[in-house]
Coordinates of C-alpha atoms in Angstrom, one line a residue:
M1 CA 0.0 0.0 0.0
G2 CA 1.1 3.5 -0.8
L3 CA 1.4 6.2 1.9
L4 CA -1.4 8.2 0.2
D5 CA -3.7 5.4 -1.0
D6 CA -7.2 6.8 -1.9
K7 CA -6.3 10.3 -0.8
I8 CA -7.4 13.4 -2.9
V9 CA -4.4 15.8 -3.0
L10 CA -4.4 19.3 -4.4
V11 CA -1.0 20.8 -5.1
N12 CA -1.2 24.5 -5.7
G13 CA 1.7 25.7 -7.9
G14 CA 2.0 22.1 -9.0
S15 CA 2.7 22.3 -12.7
Q16 CA 6.5 22.7 -12.3
G17 CA 9.4 22.7 -9.9
V18 CA 8.9 21.4 -6.3
G19 CA 5.1 21.3 -6.8
A20 CA 5.4 19.0 -9.8
A21 CA 7.7 16.7 -7.9
I22 CA 5.2 16.6 -5.1
A23 CA 2.4 15.7 -7.5
R24 CA 4.5 12.9 -9.0
A25 CA 5.4 11.5 -5.6
A26 CA 1.8 11.7 -4.4
V27 CA 0.5 9.7 -7.4
R28 CA 3.3 7.2 -6.9
E29 CA 2.0 6.7 -3.3
G30 CA -1.6 6.1 -4.5
A31 CA -3.2 9.5 -4.4
A32 CA -5.5 11.2 -7.0
V33 CA -3.9 14.5 -7.6
A34 CA -5.0 17.9 -8.9
V35 CA -2.4 20.6 -9.8
T36 CA -2.9 24.3 -10.3
G37 CA -0.9 26.7 -12.4
R38 CA -1.4 29.9 -14.4
R39 CA -0.2 28.4 -17.7
P40 CA -2.1 25.4 -19.1
E41 CA 0.8 24.0 -21.1
P42 CA 3.0 22.7 -18.3
G43 CA 0.0 21.7 -16.1
E44 CA -1.6 19.7 -18.9
A45 CA 1.7 18.1 -19.8
L46 CA 2.2 17.0 -16.3
V47 CA -1.3 15.6 -16.0
A48 CA -0.8 13.7 -19.3
E49 CA 2.5 12.3 -17.9
L50 CA 0.8 11.2 -14.7
S51 CA -2.2 9.7 -16.4
A52 CA 0.0 7.8 -18.9
A53 CA 1.7 6.2 -15.9
G54 CA -1.6 5.0 -14.6
G55 CA -2.4 7.8 -12.1
R56 CA -5.5 9.9 -11.6
A57 CA -4.7 13.5 -12.2
M58 CA -6.4 16.8 -13.3
Y59 CA -5.2 20.3 -14.0
V60 CA -7.0 23.4 -12.7
Q61 CA -6.0 26.7 -14.2
A62 CA -5.7 29.2 -11.4
D63 CA -3.8 32.3 -10.5
L64 CA -3.2 31.9 -6.8
S65 CA -2.6 35.7 -6.3
D66 CA -6.4 36.0 -6.7
A67 CA -8.1 34.9 -3.5
E68 CA -11.3 33.9 -5.4
Q69 CA -9.3 31.7 -7.8
A70 CA -7.5 30.2 -4.8
K71 CA -10.8 29.2 -3.3
A72 CA -12.2 28.1 -6.6
S73 CA -9.3 25.7 -7.1
V74 CA -10.4 23.8 -4.0
A75 CA -14.1 23.9 -5.2
E76 CA -13.1 22.4 -8.5
V77 CA -11.3 19.5 -6.8
V78 CA -14.3 18.9 -4.5
D79 CA -16.6 18.9 -7.5
A80 CA -14.4 16.5 -9.4
Y81 CA -13.5 14.0 -6.6
G82 CA -16.2 14.6 -4.0
R83 CA -13.8 15.9 -1.3
I84 CA -10.2 17.1 -0.6
D85 CA -8.0 15.2 1.9
C86 CA -4.7 17.0 1.5
L87 CA -3.5 20.4 0.3
V88 CA 0.0 21.5 -0.6
N89 CA 0.7 25.2 -1.1
A90 CA 3.8 25.2 -3.3
A91 CA 3.2 28.3 -5.5
G92 CA 5.8 31.0 -4.9
L93 CA 7.0 34.3 -6.2
T94 CA 10.8 35.0 -5.6
S95 CA 11.4 38.2 -7.6
R96 CA 13.9 40.5 -5.8
G97 CA 13.5 43.6 -3.8
T98 CA 15.3 45.3 -0.9
L99 CA 13.8 47.5 1.8
L100 CA 14.8 50.6 -0.1
D101 CA 13.8 49.7 -3.7
T102 CA 10.7 47.6 -3.2
T103 CA 7.6 49.3 -4.7
P104 CA 4.1 48.9 -3.3
E105 CA 3.2 46.9 -6.4
L106 CA 6.0 44.4 -5.9
F107 CA 5.2 44.1 -2.2
D108 CA 1.6 43.5 -2.9
A109 CA 2.5 40.8 -5.5
H110 CA 4.5 38.9 -3.0
I111 CA 1.8 39.1 -0.4
A112 CA -0.8 37.9 -2.9
V113 CA 1.1 34.9 -4.1
N114 CA 3.1 33.9 -1.0
L115 CA 0.5 34.6 1.7
K116 CA -3.0 35.5 0.6
G117 CA -3.3 32.7 -1.9
P118 CA -2.3 30.0 0.6
F119 CA -4.6 31.6 3.2
F120 CA -7.7 31.3 1.1
A121 CA -6.9 27.9 -0.3
M122 CA -6.5 26.7 3.2
Q123 CA -9.7 28.4 4.2
A124 CA -11.6 26.5 1.5
A125 CA -9.9 23.2 2.1
V126 CA -10.4 23.3 5.9
A127 CA -14.1 24.3 5.4
D128 CA -14.6 21.1 3.3
M129 CA -12.9 18.9 5.9
V130 CA -14.8 20.5 8.8
A131 CA -18.2 20.2 7.0
R132 CA -17.5 16.4 6.5
K133 CA -16.1 16.0 10.0
A134 CA -13.1 14.4 8.3
P135 CA -9.4 14.6 9.1
G136 CA -7.0 16.1 6.6
T137 CA -3.5 17.4 6.2
I138 CA -1.9 20.5 4.8
V139 CA 1.7 21.3 4.0
N140 CA 2.9 24.8 3.2
I141 CA 6.1 25.2 1.3
I142 CA 7.8 28.1 2.9
T143 CA 11.6 29.0 2.9
T144 CA 14.5 29.2 5.3
A145 CA 14.6 32.9 4.3
A146 CA 11.5 33.4 6.5
H147 CA 13.9 33.5 9.4
G148 CA 15.5 36.7 8.0
G149 CA 16.9 36.1 4.5
Q150 CA 19.2 38.2 2.3
P151 CA 18.7 41.9 1.9
F152 CA 17.4 41.5 -1.7
L153 CA 14.5 39.3 -0.5
A154 CA 12.7 41.8 1.6
P155 CA 9.1 41.4 0.3
Y156 CA 9.6 37.7 -0.2
V157 CA 10.7 37.3 3.4
A158 CA 7.8 39.5 4.7
A159 CA 5.2 37.3 3.0
K160 CA 6.8 33.9 3.7
A161 CA 7.3 34.9 7.4
G162 CA 3.6 35.6 7.5
L163 CA 2.9 32.1 6.0
M164 CA 5.1 30.6 8.7
G165 CA 3.0 32.2 11.4
L166 CA -0.2 31.4 9.6
T167 CA 0.8 27.7 9.5
R168 CA 1.2 27.5 13.3
N169 CA -2.0 29.6 13.9
A170 CA -4.2 27.4 11.6
A171 CA -2.7 24.2 13.0
H172 CA -3.6 25.3 16.6
A173 CA -7.1 26.4 15.6
H174 CA -8.0 23.1 13.9
R175 CA -6.1 20.5 15.9
W176 CA -9.4 19.3 17.5
D177 CA -10.8 18.9 14.0
R178 CA -8.0 16.4 13.4
I179 CA -6.6 18.6 10.6
R180 CA -2.8 18.6 10.7
I181 CA -1.1 21.6 9.2
N182 CA 2.7 21.8 8.9
G183 CA 5.3 23.8 6.9
L184 CA 8.6 23.1 5.2
N185 CA 11.2 25.8 5.1
I186 CA 13.2 24.7 2.1
G187 CA 16.6 26.1 1.2
W188 CA 18.3 26.8 -2.1
T189 CA 16.7 24.3 -4.5
A190 CA 17.4 23.4 -8.1
T191 CA 14.2 24.3 -10.0
E192 CA 13.2 25.8 -13.3
G193 CA 12.0 28.9 -11.4
E194 CA 15.3 29.3 -9.6
D195 CA 17.2 28.9 -12.8
A196 CA 15.2 31.8 -14.3
V197 CA 15.7 34.0 -11.2
Q198 CA 19.5 33.4 -11.1
R199 CA 19.8 34.4 -14.8
A200 CA 17.5 37.4 -14.6
F201 CA 18.7 38.9 -11.3
H202 CA 22.2 37.6 -10.7
G203 CA 23.7 37.3 -14.2
A204 CA 24.2 33.5 -13.8
G205 CA 25.6 31.4 -16.6
D206 CA 24.9 27.8 -17.6
D207 CA 27.1 26.4 -14.9
W208 CA 25.6 28.3 -11.9
R209 CA 24.2 25.1 -10.4
E210 CA 27.7 23.5 -10.3
Q211 CA 29.3 26.6 -8.9
A212 CA 26.6 26.9 -6.2
A213 CA 26.8 23.2 -5.3
A214 CA 30.6 23.5 -4.8
R215 CA 29.9 26.1 -2.1
L216 CA 27.4 24.0 -0.1
P217 CA 28.2 21.5 2.7
M218 CA 26.5 18.6 1.0
G219 CA 27.9 19.4 -2.4
K220 CA 24.5 19.9 -4.0
L221 CA 21.4 22.1 -4.0
G222 CA 18.2 20.9 -2.6
Q223 CA 16.5 18.4 -5.0
P224 CA 12.7 18.6 -5.7
D225 CA 12.2 14.9 -5.6
E226 CA 13.8 14.6 -2.2
I227 CA 11.6 17.5 -0.9
A228 CA 8.6 15.8 -2.4
D229 CA 9.2 12.5 -0.5
F230 CA 9.4 14.5 2.7
V231 CA 6.1 16.3 1.9
V232 CA 4.4 13.0 1.1
L233 CA 5.4 11.7 4.6
L234 CA 4.0 14.8 6.2
L235 CA 0.7 14.4 4.3
S236 CA 0.4 10.8 5.3
D237 CA -0.7 9.1 8.4
R238 CA 2.9 7.9 9.0
S239 CA 3.7 11.4 10.3
G240 CA 1.4 10.6 13.2
V241 CA 0.1 13.5 15.3
V242 CA 2.6 16.1 14.1
T243 CA 1.0 19.5 13.5
G244 CA 2.0 23.1 13.8
S245 CA 5.6 22.2 12.9
V246 CA 7.7 24.3 10.5
I247 CA 10.7 22.2 9.6
D248 CA 13.9 23.7 8.2
W249 CA 14.7 21.4 5.3
D250 CA 18.2 22.7 4.5
Q251 CA 21.9 22.2 5.0
T252 CA 22.3 25.6 6.8
V253 CA 21.9 25.3 10.5
L254 CA 20.0 28.2 12.0
G255 CA 22.1 29.9 14.6
G256 CA 25.3 28.1 13.7
L257 CA 28.4 30.2 13.2
D258 CA 31.8 29.5 11.8

């Protein structure tokens, strides 16, 4: 039996990167999966891949910066599958900005994608679980930068730190409903989105991954498939009663100094 046999899992931001890896891992562990994304092409391609491998999957076009679309993504899953058992909020905006050069528009964009979208997706998912008096699990993909981060991540840090606090607040509020809500603070990860950011904002070349890996203790960046396996464990019953935990999934030790 798989860790997520017969579970209905929605992965917001699931059409690429870490979200897509989570969708693949969830299907492999027996779940029916829905993935959201703004662009149909990668989302539909992923669903075709998962379906061809024998999984149940669907794509929901949604812009998670819009609260109504975030809620509607959950409603579409409930309409299609009859319920939602697990939610993963993996969508993220990582565009750069410092305290001094961040515009109100950039700040609002980060809040919308990295905090407001997850808030209202959680609201809709928890409402379905509570209405059915059924247990459920939620995992929010956050970031180690939520502890402080680099100066050029000011709006990103503000939004993700909010998501870290929200994760604990919601977990506390719904523990008696048997809804477990946890977060994963991931570090520097090798994704398509990170590749685009490194090239756009930091002038990175084709070998940036190799150069970055050489500077890291484990000799590699975080890998989406490894993160996905950890998320599946947190979504599953095998993680027991754990709720309200925000786990640093990284090779940098918070508070450690050389």
